[in-house]
PDB file of C-alpha atoms in Angstrom:
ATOM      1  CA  UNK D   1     -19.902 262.695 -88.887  1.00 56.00           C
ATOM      2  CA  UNK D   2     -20.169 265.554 -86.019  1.00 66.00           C
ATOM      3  CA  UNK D   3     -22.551 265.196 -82.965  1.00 59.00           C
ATOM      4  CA  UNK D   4     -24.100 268.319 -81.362  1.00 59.00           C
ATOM      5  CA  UNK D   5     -21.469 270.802 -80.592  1.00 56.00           C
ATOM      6  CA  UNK D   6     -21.734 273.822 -78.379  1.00 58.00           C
ATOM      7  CA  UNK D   7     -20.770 276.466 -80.246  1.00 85.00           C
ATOM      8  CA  UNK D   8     -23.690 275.698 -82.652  1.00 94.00           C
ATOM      9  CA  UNK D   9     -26.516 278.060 -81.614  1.00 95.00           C
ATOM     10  CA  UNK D  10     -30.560 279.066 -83.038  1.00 97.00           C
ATOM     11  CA  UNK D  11     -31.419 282.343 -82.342  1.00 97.00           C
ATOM     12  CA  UNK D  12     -35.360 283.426 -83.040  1.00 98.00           C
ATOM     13  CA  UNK D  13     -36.718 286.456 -82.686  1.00 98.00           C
ATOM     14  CA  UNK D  14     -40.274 287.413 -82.878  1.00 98.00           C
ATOM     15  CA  UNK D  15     -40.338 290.494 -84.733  1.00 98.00           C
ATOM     16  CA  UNK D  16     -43.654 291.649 -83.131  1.00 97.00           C
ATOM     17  CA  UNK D  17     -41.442 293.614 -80.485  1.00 97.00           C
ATOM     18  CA  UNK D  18     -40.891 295.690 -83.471  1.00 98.00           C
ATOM     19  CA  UNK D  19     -44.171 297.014 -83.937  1.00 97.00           C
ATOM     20  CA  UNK D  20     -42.783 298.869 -81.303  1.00 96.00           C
ATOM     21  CA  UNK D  21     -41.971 302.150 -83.330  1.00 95.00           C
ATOM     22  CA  UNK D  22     -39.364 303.665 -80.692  1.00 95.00           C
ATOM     23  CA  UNK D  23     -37.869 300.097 -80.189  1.00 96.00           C
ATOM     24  CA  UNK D  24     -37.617 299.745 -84.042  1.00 97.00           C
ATOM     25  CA  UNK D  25     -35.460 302.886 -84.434  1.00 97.00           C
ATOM     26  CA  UNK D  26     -33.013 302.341 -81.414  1.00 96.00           C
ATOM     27  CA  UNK D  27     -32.223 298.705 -83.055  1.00 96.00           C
ATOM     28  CA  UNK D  28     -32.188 300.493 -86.512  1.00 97.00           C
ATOM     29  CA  UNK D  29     -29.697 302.909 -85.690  1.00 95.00           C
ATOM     30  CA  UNK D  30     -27.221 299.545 -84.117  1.00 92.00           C
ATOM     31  CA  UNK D  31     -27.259 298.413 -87.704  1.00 92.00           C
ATOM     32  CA  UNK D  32     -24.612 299.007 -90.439  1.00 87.00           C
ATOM     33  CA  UNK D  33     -25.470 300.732 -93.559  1.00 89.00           C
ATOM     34  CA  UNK D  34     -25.927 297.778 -95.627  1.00 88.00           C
ATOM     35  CA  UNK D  35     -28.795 296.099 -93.397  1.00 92.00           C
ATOM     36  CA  UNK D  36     -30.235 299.535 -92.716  1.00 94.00           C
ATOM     37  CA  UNK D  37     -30.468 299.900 -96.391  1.00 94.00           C
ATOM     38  CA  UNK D  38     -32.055 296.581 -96.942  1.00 93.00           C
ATOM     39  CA  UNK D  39     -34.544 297.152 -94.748  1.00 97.00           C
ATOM     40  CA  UNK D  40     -35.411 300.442 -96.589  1.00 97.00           C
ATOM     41  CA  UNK D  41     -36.304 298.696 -99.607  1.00 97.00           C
ATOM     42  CA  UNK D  42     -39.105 297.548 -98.541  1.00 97.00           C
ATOM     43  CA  UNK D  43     -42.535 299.199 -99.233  1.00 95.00           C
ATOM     44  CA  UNK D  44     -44.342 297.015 -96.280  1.00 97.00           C
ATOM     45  CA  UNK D  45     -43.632 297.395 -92.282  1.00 97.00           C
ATOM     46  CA  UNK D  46     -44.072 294.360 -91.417  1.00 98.00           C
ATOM     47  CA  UNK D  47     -41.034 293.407 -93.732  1.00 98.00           C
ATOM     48  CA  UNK D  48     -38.769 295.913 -92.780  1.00 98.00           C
ATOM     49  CA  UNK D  49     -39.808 294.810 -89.246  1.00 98.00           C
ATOM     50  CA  UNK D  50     -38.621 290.925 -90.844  1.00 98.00           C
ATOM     51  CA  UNK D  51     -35.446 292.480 -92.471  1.00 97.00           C
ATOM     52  CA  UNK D  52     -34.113 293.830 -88.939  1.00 98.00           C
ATOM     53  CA  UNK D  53     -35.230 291.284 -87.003  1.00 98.00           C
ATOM     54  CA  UNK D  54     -32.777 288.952 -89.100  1.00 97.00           C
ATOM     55  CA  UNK D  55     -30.238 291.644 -88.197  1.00 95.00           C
ATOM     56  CA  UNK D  56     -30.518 292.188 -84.798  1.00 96.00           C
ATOM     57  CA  UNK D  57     -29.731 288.291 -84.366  1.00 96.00           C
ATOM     58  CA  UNK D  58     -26.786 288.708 -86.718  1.00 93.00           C
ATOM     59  CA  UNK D  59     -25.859 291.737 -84.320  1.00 92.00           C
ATOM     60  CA  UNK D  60     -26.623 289.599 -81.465  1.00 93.00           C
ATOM     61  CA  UNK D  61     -24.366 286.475 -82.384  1.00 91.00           C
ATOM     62  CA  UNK D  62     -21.449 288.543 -83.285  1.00 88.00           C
ATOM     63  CA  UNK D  63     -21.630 290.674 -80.261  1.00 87.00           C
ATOM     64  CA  UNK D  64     -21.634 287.021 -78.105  1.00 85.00           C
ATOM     65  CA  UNK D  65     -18.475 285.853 -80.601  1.00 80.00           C
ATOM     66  CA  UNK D  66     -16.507 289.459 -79.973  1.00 78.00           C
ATOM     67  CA  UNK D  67     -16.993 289.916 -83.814  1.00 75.00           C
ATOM     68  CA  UNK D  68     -18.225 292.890 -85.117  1.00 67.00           C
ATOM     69  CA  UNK D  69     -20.548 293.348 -88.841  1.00 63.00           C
ATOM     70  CA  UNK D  70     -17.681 295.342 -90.708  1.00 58.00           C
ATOM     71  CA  UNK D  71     -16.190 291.969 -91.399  1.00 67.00           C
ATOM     72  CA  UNK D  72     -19.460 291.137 -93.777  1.00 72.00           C
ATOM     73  CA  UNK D  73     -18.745 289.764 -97.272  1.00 75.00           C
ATOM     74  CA  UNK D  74     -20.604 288.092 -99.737  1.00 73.00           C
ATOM     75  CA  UNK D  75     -20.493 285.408-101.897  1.00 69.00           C
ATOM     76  CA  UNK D  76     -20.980 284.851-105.335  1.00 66.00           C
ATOM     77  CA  UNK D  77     -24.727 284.169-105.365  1.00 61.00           C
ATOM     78  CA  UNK D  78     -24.994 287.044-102.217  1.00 65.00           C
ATOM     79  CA  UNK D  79     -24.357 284.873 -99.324  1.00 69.00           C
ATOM     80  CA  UNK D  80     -22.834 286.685 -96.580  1.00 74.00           C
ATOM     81  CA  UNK D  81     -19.954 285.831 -94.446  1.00 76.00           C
ATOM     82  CA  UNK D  82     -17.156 286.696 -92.387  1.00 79.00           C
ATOM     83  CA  UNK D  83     -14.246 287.661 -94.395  1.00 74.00           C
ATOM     84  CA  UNK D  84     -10.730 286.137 -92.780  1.00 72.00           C
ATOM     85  CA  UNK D  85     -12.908 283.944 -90.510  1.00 74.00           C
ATOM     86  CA  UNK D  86     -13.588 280.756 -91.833  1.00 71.00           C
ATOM     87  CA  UNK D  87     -14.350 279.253 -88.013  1.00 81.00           C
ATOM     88  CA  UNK D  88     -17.432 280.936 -87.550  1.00 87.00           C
ATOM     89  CA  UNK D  89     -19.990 280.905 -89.946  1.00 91.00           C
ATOM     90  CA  UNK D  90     -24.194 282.199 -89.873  1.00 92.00           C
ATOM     91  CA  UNK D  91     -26.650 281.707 -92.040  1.00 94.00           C
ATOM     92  CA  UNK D  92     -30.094 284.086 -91.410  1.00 96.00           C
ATOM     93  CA  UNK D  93     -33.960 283.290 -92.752  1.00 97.00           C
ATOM     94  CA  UNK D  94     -37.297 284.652 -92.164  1.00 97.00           C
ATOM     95  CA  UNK D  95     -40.930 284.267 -92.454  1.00 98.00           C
ATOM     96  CA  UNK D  96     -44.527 285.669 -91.236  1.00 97.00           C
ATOM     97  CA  UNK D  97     -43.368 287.608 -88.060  1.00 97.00           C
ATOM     98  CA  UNK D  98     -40.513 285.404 -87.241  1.00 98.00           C
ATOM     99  CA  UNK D  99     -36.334 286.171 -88.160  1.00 98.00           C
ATOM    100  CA  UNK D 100     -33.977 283.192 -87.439  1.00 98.00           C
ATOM    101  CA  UNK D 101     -30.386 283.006 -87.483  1.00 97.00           C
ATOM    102  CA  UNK D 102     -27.519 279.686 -87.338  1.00 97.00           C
ATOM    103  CA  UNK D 103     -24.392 280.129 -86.022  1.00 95.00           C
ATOM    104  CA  UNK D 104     -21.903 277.384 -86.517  1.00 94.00           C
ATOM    105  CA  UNK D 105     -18.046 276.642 -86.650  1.00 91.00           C
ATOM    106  CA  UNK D 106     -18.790 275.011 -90.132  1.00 92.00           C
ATOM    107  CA  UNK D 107     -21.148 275.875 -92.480  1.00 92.00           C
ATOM    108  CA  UNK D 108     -24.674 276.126 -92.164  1.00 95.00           C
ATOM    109  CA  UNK D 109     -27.773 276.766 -93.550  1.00 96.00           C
ATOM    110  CA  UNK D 110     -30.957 277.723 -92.002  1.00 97.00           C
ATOM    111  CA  UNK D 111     -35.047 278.234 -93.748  1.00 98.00           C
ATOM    112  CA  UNK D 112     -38.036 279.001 -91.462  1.00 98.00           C
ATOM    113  CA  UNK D 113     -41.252 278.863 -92.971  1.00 98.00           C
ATOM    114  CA  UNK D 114     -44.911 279.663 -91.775  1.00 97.00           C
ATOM    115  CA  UNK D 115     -47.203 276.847 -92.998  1.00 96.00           C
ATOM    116  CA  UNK D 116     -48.961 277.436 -96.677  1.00 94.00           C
ATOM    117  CA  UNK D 117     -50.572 275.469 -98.954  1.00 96.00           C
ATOM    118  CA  UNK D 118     -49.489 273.554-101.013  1.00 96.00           C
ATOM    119  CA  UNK D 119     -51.219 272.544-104.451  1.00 96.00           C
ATOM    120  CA  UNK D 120     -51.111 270.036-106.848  1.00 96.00           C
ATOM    121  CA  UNK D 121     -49.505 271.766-109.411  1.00 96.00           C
ATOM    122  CA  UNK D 122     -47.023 273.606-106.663  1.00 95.00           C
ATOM    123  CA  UNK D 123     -46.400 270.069-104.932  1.00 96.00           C
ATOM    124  CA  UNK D 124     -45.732 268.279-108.463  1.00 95.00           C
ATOM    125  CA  UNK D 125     -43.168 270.863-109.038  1.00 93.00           C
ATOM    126  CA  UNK D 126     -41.338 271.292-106.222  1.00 94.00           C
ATOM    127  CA  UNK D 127     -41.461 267.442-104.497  1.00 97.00           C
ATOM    128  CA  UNK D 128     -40.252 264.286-105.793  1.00 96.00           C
ATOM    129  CA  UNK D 129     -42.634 261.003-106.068  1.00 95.00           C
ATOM    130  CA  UNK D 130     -40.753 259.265-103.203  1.00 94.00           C
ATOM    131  CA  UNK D 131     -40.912 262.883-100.917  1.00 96.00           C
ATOM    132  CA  UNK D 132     -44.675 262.952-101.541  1.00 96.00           C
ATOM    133  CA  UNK D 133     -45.579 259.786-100.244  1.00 95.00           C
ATOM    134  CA  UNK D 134     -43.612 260.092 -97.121  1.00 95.00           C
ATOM    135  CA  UNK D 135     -45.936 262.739 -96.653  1.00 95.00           C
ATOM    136  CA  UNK D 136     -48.936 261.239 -97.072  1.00 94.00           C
ATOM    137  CA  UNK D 137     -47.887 258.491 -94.914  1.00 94.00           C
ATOM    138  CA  UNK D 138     -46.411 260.986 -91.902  1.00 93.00           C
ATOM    139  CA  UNK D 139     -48.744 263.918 -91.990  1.00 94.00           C
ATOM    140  CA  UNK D 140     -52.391 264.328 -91.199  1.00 93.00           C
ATOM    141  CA  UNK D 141     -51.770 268.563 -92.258  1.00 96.00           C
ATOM    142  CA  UNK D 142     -50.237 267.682 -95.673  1.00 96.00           C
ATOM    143  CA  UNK D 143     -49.427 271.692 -95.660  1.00 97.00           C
ATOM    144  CA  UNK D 144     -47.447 271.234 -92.372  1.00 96.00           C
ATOM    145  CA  UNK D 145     -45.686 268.580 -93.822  1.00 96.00           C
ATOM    146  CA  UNK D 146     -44.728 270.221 -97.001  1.00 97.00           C
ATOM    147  CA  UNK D 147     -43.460 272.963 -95.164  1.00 98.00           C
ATOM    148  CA  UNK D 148     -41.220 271.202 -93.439  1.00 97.00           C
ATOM    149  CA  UNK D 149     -40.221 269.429 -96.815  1.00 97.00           C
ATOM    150  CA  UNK D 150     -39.405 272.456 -98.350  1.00 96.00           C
ATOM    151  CA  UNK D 151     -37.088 273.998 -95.546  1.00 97.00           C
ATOM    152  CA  UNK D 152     -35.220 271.483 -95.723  1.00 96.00           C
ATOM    153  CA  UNK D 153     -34.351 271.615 -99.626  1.00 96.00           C
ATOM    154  CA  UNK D 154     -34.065 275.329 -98.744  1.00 95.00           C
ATOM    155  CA  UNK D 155     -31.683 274.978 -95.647  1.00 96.00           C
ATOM    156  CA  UNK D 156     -29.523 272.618 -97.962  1.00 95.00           C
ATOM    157  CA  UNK D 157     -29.574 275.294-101.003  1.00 93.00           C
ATOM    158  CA  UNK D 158     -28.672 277.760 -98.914  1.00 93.00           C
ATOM    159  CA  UNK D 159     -25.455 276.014 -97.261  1.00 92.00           C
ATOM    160  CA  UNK D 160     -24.131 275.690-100.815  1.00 90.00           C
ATOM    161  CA  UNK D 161     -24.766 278.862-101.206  1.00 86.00           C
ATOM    162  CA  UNK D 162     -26.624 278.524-104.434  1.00 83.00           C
ATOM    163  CA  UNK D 163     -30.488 279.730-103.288  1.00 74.00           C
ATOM    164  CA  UNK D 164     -33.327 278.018-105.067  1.00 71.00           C
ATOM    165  CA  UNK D 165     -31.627 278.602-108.527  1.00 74.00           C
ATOM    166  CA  UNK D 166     -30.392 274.943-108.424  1.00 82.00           C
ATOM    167  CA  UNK D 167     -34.106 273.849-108.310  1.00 84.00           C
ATOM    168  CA  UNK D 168     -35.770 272.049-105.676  1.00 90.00           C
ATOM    169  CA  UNK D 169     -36.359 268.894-107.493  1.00 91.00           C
ATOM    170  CA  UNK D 170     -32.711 268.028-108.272  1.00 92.00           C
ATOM    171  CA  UNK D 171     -32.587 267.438-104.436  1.00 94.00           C
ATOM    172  CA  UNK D 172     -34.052 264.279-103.102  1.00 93.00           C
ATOM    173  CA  UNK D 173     -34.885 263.778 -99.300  1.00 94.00           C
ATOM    174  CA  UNK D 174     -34.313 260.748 -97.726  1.00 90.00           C
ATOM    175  CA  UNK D 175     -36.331 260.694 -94.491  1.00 89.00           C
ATOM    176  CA  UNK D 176     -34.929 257.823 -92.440  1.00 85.00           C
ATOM    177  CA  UNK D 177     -33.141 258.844 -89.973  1.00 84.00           C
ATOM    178  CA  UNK D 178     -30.885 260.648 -89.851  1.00 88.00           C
ATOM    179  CA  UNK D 179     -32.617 262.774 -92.362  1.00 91.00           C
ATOM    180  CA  UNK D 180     -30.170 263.115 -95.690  1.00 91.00           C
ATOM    181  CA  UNK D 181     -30.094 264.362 -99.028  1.00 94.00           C
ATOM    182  CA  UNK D 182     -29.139 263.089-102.726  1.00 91.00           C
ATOM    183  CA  UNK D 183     -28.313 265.686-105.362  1.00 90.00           C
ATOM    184  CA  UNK D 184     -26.250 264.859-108.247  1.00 84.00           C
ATOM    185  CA  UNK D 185     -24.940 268.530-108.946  1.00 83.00           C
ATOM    186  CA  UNK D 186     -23.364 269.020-105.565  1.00 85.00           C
ATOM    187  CA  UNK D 187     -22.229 267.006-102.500  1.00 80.00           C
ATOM    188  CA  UNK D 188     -24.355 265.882 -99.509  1.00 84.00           C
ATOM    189  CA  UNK D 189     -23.000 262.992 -98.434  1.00 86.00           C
ATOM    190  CA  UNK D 190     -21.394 264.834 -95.198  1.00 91.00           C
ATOM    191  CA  UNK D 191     -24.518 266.911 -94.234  1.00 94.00           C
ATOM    192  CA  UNK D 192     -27.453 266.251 -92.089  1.00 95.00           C
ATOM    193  CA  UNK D 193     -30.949 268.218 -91.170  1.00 96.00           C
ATOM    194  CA  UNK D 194     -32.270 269.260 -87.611  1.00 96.00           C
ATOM    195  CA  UNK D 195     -35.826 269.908 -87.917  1.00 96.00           C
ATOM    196  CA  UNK D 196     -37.833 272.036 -85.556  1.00 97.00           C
ATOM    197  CA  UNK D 197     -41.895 272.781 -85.768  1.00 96.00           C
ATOM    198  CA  UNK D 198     -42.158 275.735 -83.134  1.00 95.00           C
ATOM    199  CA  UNK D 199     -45.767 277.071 -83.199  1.00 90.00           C
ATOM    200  CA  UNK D 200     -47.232 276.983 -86.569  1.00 93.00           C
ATOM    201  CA  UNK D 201     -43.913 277.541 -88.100  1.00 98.00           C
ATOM    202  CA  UNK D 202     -41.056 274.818 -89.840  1.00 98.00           C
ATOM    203  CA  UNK D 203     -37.434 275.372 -89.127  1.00 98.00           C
ATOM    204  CA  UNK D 204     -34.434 273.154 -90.518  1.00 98.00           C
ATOM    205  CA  UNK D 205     -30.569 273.767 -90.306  1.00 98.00           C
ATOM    206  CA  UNK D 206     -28.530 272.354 -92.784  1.00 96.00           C
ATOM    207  CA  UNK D 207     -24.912 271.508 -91.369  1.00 96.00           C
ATOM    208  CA  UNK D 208     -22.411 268.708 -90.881  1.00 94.00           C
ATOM    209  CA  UNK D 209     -23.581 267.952 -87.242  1.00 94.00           C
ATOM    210  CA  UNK D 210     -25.986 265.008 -87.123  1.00 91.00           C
ATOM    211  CA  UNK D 211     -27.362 266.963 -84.114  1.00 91.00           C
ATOM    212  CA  UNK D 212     -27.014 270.851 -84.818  1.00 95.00           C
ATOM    213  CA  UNK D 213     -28.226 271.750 -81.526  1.00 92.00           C
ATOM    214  CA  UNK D 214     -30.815 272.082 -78.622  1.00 91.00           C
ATOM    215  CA  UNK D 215     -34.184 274.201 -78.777  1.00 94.00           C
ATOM    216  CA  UNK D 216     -33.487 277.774 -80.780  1.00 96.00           C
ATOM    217  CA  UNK D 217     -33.370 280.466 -78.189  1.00 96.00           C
ATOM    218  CA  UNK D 218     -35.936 283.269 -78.049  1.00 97.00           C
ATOM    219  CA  UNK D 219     -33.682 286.695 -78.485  1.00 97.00           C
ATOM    220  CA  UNK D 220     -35.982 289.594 -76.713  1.00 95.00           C
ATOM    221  CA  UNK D 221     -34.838 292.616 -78.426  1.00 92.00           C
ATOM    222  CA  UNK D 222     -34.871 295.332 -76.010  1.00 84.00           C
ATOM    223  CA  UNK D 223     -33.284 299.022 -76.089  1.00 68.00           C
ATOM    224  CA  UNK D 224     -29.373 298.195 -75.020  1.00 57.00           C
ATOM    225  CA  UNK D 225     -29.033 294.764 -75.241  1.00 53.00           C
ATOM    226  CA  UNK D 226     -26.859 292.885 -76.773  1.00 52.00           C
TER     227      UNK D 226
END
């Protein structure tokens, strides 16, 4: 088991700043062509605004780790990493107006989520029995709580690498802490969850640190920095 380490960082970015159209092109033209074209493909501004947010903080933590974005590969199922560099790894999520990114030595997942609701049908396919009455025993805003649920499933889908094709109810919480998973298809016994609720948002990283880190810093995205 690993405690908090210091080269783990959370980097947020509110992608509001973006609305900003001048601001929005300066960070646009930083990007390489595979995030620039990612962000073209789609119709609405606010998610291109969503898309580059996620990579300016990918910018940003290479920049700090002397790494540039030409070293990008991707996985099987289209997760990206560093190709040659198996000591720093990143994992990058989004939702509402809000890109995150995890930077770790070892890998990592990472799921933000604004709160939605949740209904019966939605909850009975997505939650296990034992998951649902934790939160009805924990959480006045059931929606809060399922939120939170379901970035955690995410954040562990996403460390494998597999994204929500494995199926969220093959994964079973435990909630004790510290927080764990059980899923017979893949290993979890050496992972743990740091959960965050910042604002009316739910944030978990998925890594082998029973403490990934402190608070996720705010990353201000102005014309020239890095």
């Amino acid at each position: 088991m690993m405690t908090t380490d210091g080269n783990n960082h959370i980097y947020l970015l509110d992608t509001k700043w973006l609305e900003d159209e001048e601001l929005f092109a300066a960070w646009y033209q930083k990007m390489p062509p595979e995030r620039r074209q990612k962000t073209d493909r789609f119709r609405f501004a606010k998610d291109q605004r969503l898309s580059l947010g996620a990579g300016i903080l990918l910018y940003h933590a290479l920049s700090q780790a002397g790494i540039g974005e030409n070293m990008l590969s991707y996985g099987e199922n289209g997760k990206p990493f560093l190709a040659g560099r198996s000591d720093l790894c990143f994992n990058l999520s989004h939702s509402g107006q809000v890109a995150a990114c995890a930077v770790s030595e070892r890998p990592v997942g990472i799921d933000i989520e604004g709160k939605r609701h949740f209904d019966e049908s939605l909850i009975r396919y997505v939650f296990l029995e034992p998951e649902i009455v934790w939160i009805e025993n924990h959480f006045e805003d059931a929606d809060a709580g399922y939120t939170a649920l379901w970035t955690m499933k995410e954040s562990l889908m996403k460390n494998w690498g597999t994204g929500i094709s494995l199926g969220p109810k093959k994964i079973c919480m435990d909630m004790n802490e510290p927080i764990r998973a059980q899923c017979e298809e893949y290993p979890s016994e050496k992972l743990f969850f740091t959960w965050f609720a910042i604002e009316d948002y739910q944030l978990t990283v998925c890594s082998e640190y029973k403490g990934f880190s402190g608070e996720p810093e705010w990353f201000i995205p102005m014309v020239g920095r890095q």
